[in-house]
XYZ file of C-alpha atoms in Angstrom:
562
model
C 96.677 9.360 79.282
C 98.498 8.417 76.315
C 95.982 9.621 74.028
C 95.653 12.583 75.591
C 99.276 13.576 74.898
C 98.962 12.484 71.572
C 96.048 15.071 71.171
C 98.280 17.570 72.874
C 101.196 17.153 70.007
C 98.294 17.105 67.256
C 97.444 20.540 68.410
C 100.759 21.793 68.377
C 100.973 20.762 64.844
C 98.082 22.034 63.712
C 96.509 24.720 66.037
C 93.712 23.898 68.843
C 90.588 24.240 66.358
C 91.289 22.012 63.484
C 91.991 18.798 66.671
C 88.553 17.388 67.152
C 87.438 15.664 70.222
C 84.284 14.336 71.920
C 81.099 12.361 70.278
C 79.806 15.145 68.819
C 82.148 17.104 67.079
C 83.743 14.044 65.436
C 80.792 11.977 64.692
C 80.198 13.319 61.095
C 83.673 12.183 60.268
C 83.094 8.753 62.116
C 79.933 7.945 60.170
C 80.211 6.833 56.461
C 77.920 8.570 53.868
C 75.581 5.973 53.174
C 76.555 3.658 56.212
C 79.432 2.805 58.722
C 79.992 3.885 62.392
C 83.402 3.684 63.982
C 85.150 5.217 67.412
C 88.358 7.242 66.913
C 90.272 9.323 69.559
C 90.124 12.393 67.463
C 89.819 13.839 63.984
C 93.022 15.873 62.288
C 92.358 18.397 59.815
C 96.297 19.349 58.920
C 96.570 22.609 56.766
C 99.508 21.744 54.821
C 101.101 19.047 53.706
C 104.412 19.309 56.065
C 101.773 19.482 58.654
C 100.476 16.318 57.409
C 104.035 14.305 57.668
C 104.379 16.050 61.187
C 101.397 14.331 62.459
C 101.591 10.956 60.519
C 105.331 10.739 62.854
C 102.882 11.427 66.213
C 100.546 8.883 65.457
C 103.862 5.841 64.196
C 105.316 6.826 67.505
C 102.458 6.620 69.615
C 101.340 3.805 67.524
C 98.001 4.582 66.410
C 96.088 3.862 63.217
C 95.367 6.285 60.623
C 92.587 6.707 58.593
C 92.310 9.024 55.817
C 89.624 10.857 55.078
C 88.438 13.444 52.001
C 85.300 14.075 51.202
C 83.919 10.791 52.819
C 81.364 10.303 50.275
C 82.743 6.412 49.688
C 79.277 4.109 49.679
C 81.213 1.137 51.065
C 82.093 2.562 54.615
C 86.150 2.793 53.303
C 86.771 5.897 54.619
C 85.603 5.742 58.145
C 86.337 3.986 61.573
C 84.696 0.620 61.784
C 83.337 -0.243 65.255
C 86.870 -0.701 67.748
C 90.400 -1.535 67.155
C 93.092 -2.995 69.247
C 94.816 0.435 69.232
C 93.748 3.689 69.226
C 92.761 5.041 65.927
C 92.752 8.991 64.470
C 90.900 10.621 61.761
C 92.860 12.738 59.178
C 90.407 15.083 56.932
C 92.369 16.468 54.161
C 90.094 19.026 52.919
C 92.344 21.476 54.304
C 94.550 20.399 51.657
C 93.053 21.192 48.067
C 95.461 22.691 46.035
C 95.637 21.432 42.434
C 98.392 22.460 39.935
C 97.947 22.289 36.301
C 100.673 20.936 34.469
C 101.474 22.086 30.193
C 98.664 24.232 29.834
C 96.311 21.730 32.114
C 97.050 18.466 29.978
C 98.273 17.002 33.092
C 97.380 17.822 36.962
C 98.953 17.701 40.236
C 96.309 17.330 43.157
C 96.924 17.553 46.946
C 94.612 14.888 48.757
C 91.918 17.464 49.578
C 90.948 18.684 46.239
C 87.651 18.178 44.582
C 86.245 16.739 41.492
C 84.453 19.767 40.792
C 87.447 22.223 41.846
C 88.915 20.664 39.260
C 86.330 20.609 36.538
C 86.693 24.376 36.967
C 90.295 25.077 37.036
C 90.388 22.770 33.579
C 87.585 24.704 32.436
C 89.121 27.717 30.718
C 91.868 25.142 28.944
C 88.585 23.193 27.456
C 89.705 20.097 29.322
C 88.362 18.005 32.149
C 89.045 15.928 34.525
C 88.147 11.808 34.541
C 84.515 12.332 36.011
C 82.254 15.145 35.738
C 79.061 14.376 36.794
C 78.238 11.536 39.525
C 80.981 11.714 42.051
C 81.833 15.690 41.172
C 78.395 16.209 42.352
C 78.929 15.482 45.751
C 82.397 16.518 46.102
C 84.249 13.650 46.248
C 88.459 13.884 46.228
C 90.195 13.627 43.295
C 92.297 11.357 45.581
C 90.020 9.405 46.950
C 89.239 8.228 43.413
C 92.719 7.098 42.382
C 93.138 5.083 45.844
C 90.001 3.515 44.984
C 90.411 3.011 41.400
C 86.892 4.627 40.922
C 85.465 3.907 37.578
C 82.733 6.231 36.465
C 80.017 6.494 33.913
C 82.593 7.808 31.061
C 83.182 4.485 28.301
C 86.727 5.855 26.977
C 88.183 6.208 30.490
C 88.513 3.223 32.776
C 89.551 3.410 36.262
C 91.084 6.486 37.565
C 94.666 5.884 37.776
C 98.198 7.177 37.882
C 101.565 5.675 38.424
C 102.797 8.981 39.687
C 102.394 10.096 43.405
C 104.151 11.280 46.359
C 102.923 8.885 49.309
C 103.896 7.746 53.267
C 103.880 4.333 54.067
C 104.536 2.501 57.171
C 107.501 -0.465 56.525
C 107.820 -3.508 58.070
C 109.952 -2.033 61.499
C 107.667 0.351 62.137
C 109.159 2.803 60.067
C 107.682 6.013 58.317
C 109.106 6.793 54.762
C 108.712 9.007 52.270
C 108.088 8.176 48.476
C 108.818 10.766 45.575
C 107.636 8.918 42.417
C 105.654 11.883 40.980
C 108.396 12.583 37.961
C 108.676 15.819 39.524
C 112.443 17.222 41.041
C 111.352 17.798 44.557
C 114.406 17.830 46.772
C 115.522 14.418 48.681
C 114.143 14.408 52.318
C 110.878 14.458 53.057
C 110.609 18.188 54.911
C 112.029 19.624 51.118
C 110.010 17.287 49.265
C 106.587 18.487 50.908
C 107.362 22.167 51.345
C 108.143 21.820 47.686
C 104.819 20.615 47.053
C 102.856 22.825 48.956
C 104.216 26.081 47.366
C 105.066 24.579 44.354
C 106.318 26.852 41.443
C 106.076 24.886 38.223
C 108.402 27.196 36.620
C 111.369 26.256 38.654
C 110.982 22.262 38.849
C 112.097 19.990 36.551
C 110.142 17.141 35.284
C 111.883 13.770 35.213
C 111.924 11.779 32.251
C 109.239 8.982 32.746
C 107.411 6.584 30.968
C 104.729 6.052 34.039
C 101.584 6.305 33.284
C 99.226 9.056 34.729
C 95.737 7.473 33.113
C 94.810 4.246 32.311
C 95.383 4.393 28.609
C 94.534 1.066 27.749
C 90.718 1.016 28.338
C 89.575 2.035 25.271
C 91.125 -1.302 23.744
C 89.724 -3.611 26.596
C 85.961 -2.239 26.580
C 85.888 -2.764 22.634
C 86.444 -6.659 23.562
C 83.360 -7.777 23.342
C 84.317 -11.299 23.243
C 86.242 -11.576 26.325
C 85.382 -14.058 29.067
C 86.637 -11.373 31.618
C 85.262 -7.871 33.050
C 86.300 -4.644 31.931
C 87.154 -3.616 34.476
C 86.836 -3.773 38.493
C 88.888 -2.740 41.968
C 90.384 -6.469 42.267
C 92.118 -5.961 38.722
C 95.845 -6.659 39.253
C 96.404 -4.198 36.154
C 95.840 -1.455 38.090
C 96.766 -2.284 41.438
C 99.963 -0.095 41.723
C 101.060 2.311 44.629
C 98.596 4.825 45.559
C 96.311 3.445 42.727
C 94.110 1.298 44.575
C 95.385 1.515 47.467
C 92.367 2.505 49.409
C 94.032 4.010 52.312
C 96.396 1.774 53.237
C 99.537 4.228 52.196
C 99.333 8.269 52.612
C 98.818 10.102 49.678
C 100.462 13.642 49.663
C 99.744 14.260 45.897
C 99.241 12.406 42.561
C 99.905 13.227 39.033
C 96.998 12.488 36.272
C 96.054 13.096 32.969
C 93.246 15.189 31.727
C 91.136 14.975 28.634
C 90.049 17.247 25.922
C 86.512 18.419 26.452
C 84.433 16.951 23.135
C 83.122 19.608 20.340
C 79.494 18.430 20.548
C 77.628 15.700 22.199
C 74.399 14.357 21.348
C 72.004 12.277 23.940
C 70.008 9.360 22.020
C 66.852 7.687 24.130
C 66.602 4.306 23.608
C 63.767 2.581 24.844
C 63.091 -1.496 23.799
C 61.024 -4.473 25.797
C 63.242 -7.274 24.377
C 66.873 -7.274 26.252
C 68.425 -8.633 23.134
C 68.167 -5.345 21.539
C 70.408 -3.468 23.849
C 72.441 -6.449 23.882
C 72.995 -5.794 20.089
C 73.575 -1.980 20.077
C 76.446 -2.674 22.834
C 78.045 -5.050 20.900
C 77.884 -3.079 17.707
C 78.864 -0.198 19.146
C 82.451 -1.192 20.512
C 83.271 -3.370 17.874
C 82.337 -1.584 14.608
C 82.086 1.956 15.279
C 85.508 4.539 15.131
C 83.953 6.740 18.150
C 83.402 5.487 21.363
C 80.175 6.727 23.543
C 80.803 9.562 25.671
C 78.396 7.543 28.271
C 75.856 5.007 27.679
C 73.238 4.849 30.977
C 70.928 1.542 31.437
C 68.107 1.846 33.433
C 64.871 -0.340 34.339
C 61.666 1.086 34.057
C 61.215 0.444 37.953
C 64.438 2.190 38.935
C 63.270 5.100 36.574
C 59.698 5.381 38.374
C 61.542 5.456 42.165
C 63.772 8.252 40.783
C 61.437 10.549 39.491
C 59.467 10.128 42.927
C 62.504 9.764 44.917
C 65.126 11.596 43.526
C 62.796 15.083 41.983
C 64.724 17.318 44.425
C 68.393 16.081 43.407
C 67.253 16.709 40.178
C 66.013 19.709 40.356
C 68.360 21.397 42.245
C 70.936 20.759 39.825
C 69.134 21.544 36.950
C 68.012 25.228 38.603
C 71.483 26.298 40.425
C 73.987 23.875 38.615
C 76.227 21.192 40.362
C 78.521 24.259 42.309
C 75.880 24.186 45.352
C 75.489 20.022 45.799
C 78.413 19.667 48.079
C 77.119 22.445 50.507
C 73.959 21.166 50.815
C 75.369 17.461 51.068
C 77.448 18.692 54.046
C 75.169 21.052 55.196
C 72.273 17.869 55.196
C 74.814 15.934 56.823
C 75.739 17.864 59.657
C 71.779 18.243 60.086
C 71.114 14.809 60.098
C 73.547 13.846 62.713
C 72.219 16.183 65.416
C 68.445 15.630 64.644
C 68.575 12.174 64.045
C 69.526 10.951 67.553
C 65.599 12.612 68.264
C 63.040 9.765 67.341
C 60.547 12.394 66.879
C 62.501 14.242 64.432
C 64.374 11.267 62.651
C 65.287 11.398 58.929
C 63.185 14.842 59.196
C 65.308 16.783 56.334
C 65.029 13.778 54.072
C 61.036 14.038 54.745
C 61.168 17.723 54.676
C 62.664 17.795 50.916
C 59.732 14.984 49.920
C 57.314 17.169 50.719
C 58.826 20.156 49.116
C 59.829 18.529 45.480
C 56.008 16.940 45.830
C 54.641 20.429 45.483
C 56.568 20.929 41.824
C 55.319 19.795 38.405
C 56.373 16.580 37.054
C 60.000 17.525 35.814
C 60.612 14.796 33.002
C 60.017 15.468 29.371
C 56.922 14.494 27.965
C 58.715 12.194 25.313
C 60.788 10.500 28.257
C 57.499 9.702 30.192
C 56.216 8.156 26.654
C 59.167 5.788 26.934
C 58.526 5.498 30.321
C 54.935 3.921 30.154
C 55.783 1.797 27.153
C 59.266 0.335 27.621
C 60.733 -1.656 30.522
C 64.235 -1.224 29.028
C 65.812 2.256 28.809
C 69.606 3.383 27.656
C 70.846 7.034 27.970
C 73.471 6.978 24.774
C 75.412 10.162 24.336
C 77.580 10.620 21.805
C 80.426 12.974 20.387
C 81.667 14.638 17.183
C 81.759 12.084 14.562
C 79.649 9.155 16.627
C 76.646 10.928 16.854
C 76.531 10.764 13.116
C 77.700 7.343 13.116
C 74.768 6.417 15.888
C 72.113 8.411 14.162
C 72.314 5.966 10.344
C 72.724 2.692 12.781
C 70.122 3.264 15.049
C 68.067 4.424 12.638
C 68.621 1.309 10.169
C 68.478 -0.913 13.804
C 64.907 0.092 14.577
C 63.383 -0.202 11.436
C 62.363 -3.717 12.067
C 62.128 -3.773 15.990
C 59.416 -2.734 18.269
C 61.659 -0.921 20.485
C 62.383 2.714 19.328
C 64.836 5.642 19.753
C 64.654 9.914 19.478
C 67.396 12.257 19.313
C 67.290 14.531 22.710
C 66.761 17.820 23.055
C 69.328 19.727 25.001
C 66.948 19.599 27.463
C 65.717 16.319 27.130
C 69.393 14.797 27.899
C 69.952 16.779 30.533
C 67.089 15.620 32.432
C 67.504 12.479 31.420
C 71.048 12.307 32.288
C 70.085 13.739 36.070
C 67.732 11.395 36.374
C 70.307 8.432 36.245
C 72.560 10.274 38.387
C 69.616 10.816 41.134
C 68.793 6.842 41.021
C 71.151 5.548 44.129
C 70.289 8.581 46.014
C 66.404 8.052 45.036
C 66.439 4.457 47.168
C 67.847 5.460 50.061
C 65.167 7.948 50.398
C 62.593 5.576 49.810
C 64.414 3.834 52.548
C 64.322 6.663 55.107
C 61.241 7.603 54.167
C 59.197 3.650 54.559
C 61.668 2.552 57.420
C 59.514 0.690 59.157
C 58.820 -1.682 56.091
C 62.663 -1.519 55.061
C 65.283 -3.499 56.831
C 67.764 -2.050 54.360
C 69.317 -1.300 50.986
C 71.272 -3.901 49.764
C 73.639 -1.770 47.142
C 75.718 -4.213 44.965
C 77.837 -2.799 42.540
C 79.456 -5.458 39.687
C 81.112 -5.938 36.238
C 80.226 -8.694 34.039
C 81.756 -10.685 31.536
C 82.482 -8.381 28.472
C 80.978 -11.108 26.373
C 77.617 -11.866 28.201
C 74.958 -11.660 26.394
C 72.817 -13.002 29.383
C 73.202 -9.706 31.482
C 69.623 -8.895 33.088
C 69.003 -10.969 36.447
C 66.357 -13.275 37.266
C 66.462 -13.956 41.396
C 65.122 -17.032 42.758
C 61.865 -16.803 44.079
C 63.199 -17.802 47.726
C 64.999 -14.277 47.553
C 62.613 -11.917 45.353
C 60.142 -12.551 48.142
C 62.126 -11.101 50.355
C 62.904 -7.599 48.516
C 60.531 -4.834 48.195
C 61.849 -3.522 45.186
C 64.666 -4.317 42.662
C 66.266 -1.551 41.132
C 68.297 -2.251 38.425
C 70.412 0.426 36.474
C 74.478 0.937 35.482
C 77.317 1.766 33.016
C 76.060 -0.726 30.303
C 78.782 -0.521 27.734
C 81.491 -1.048 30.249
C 78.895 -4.134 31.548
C 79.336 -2.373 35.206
C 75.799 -2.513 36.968
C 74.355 -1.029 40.251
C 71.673 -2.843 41.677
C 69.868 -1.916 44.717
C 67.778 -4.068 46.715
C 65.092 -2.578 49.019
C 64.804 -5.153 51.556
C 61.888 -6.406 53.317
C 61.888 -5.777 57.399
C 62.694 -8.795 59.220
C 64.603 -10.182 56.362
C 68.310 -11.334 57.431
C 70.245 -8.818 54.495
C 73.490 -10.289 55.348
C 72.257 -13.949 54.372
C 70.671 -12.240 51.245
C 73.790 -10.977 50.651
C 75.606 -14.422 50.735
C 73.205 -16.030 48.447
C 73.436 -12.642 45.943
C 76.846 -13.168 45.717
C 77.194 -16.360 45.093
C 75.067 -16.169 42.142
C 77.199 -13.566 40.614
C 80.061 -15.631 40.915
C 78.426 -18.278 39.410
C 77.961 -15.676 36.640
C 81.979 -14.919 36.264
C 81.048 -11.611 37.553
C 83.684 -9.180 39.840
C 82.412 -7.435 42.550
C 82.325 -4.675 43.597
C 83.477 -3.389 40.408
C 84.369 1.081 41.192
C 83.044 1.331 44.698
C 85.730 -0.561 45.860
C 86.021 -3.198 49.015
C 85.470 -0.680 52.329
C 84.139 -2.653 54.548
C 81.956 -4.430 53.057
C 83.155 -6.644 50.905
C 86.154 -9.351 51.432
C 89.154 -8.677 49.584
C 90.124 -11.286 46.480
C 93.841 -12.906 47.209
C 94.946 -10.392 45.167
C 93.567 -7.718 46.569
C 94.026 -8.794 49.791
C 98.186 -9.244 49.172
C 98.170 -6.019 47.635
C 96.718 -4.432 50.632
C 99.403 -6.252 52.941
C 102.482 -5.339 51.208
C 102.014 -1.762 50.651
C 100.797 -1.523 54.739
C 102.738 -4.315 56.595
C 101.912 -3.360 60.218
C 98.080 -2.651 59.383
C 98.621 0.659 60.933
C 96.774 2.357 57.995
C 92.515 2.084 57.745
C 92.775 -2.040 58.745
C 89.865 -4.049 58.695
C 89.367 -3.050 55.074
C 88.388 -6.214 52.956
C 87.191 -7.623 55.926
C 90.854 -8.355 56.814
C 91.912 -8.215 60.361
C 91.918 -5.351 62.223
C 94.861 -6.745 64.576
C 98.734 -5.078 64.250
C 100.811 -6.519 61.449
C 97.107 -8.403 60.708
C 96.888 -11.040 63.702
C 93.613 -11.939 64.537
C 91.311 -10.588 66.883
């Protein structure tokens, strides 16, 4: 009965229609993107930001838990209920919400908790700036908020985690209480109704800016990916240096709106294919690369011959479609897939049917990769996707060039063409194993998806498994950001195998490496939470009203077990 009145209020709030109840209307918003079930009373989808605060007071005075949701394209179930709680727990979807403000001609942003990635990309576009990611997450429409509270990382080697000390957030203090917090450098008025009406028709040309020496980027990166020699990662979501406020967070405080930095958009950009048997060699290109040349790679892609064969298979229709109608139509057909997939699925007959529909389609369409890239394909085991911009592809073109004239790997300078594919291709690879894994699931027990950053200095990067666990897998698909020493691995996992065990033993060989995982996909569910982390998490949400359970902390009130 309680919840019921609390559904009542929500619809006062926010009208009838955008208050979701029952199984089926809310279970696309209760199921994560690649995995993660959870119950929840209802899901919210709040129009305005005032709206917002109006039904974060319901749910502290009914006490319920919150858990906020974007885009929900997280791959580590952070975003979604997970199985039951010892209260009743709500949904928020913020998409509603999407409204970005550009800031001195678009150098700096100000995004509500709704907006895109690739809304964003396009409102920067006619100021020849962009945002911190542009293709990966932007593809699927993933929040631009979602990425600070996660401290999401990215393929780009000058930009680090996203990050901002700037934000207007809620959070839930130690009584009970539910505050407001205006540190956003912006003159918003001083309660929170004036704050957030400010905010959601907010006329630049009547507020101030405070003086502030906050950051709204994480400026430093450049200077810690150069270190080559340092006995530490880059970076990854444990890193205390950018644990701060709604940076990081990863829902445990309310984000209304954060303040970032964008970046120039480059004058040119070259793609250079690298393909080499002998690890050392990309070992030496990384390390001369940060340390010795003035212009940092716009990207620089690693990926294994075997992860590269499952892609082109796997992934043809991702790539594809992007390549024909651009990245503009991936997050309709995402949702449009998803909502699919959760009716048909619950029919064995028709299980995983879109996912075997698209196979069959993308099988009836000429091979798609460059002839020179299937070359490289066939001869090397070892592949890197360098681009380059403005004065480094000059710089790359006389030291690769002087590199290879005494190696047995080799290198070519792409074709517009050529680097787009092969760019795509990368981006397709994660995607590419889960459909091998919906596709052979009665040979798969799973995907085990590890994402990790290693040592900046280790030379020893590429993995060699024990044989008690490589008899277990299927496949091992190996790619990731190599310059920034972040890699993705995904394990296709033999049926009957115990994955969580595998899991165990995986990790513990990475920390015997020095490694930190996960490294931009951040805790969810799935991982537990470093100290660190873990205090972090506890201070900025005291009552664990706020997505609990992350971290694998408790779920219990004011984190008592349960």
């Amino acid at each position: 009965m309680e919840n019921e009145a609390s559904v009542v209020q929500f619809q006062k709030v926010v009208g009838t229609r955008y208050v979701l109840t029952g199984e089926r209307n809310t279970e696309m918003f209760r199921k994560g993107y690649r995995s993660g079930f959870g119950e929840a009373i209802c899901v919210i989808k709040p129009g305005t930001l005032l709206e917002l605060w109006q039904v974060l007071k319901i749910c502290v005075a009914s006490d319920l838990i919150v858990i906020m949701q974007a885009a929900n394209t997280g791959l580590t179930e952070g975003s979604t209920p997970n199985g039951r709680y010892d209260r009743g727990a709500v949904i928020i979807s913020t998409l509603r919400i999407d409204t970005i403000h550009l800031l001195d001609n678009g150098k700096q942003v100000v995004c509500m908790p709704g907006s895109t990635l690739y809304d964003l990309e396009n409102q920067l576009r006619p100021y020849g700036r962009q945002p911190h990611s542009v293709l990966g997450s932007s593809c699927i429409g993933a929040s631009v908020i979602g990425g600070v509270c996660n401290n999401s990382g990215g393929s780009l080697v000058e930009r680090g985690p996203s990050y901002t000390e700037l934000s207007v957030f809620a959070q839930i203090t130690e009584n009970g209480e539910l505050q407001l917090v205006n540190n956003i450098g912006l003159e918003l008025g001083s309660d929170p109704e004036t704050i957030l009406k400010s905010l959601d028709t907010l006329d630049l040309s009547s507020v101030n800016q405070q003086q502030t020496d906050k950051k709204a980027s994480d400026n430093e990166y450049s200077k810690i990916v150069r270190d080559v020699d340092a006995d530490t990662p880059a970076r990854y979501n444990a890193d205390q240096r950018c644990l701060h406020e709604a940076s990081g967070c990863a829902g445990k405080l309310v984000v209304f709106a954060a303040r970032l930095d964008t970046y120039p958009k480059n004058e040119s950009e070259k793609v250079f294919y690298i393909g080499t048997n002998h690890l050392e060699d990309l070992t030496e290109i990384r390390r001369t690369i940060l340390s010795e040349f003035n212009t940092l790679p716009v990207s620089g892609e690693y990926m294994h011959r075997d992860i590269i064969d499952i892609t082109e298979k796997y992934g043809k229709d991702t790539v594809l479609m992007i390549n024909m109608f651009g990245t503009q139509r991936l997050p309709t057909f995402f949702a449009l897939k998803n909502a699919i997939d959760t009716r048909v699925n619950k029919i064995k007959l028709f299980s995983n049917m879109t996912d075997k529909l698209l196979q069959q389609l993308a099988k009836l369409w000429p091979n798609i990769l460059p002839n020179q890239l299937r070359e490289y394909q066939n001869k090397y085991e070892h592949h890197l996707i360098l681009k380059m911009h403005d004065e480094g592809i000059d710089e790359a073109n006389k030291f690769l060039d002087h590199f290879f004239s005494d190696k047995t790997g080799d290198y070519f300078p792409c074709s517009e063409n050529e680097g787009k594919i092969a760019e795509l291709n990368r981006f397709a690879a994660a995607g590419a194993a889960i459909r091998y894994q919906k596709l052979y699931s009665k040979d798969v027990e799973d995907i085990l998806a590890l994402d990790f950053a290693l040592r900046r200095n280790d030379r020893d990067w590429f993995e060699v498994l024990p044989a008690e666990i490589d008899e277990k897998l299927i496949h091992k698909l190996y790619y990731g950001h190599f310059f920034c020493h972040v890699m993705h691995h995904d394990y296709v996992v033999k049926r009957g195998a115990d994955i969580e065990t595998i899991k165990t033993e995986m990790l513990e060989i990475l920390d015997k490496r020095g490694a930190e995982y996960p490294a931009e996909h951040n805790v969810g569910h799935l991982y537990a939470a470093k100290p660190n982390l873990a205090d972090f998490y506890k201070s900025i949400d005291p009552t664990n009203s706020l997505n609990p359970g992350i971290g694998k902390l408790s779920k219990g009130k004011h984190y008592a077990d349960t």
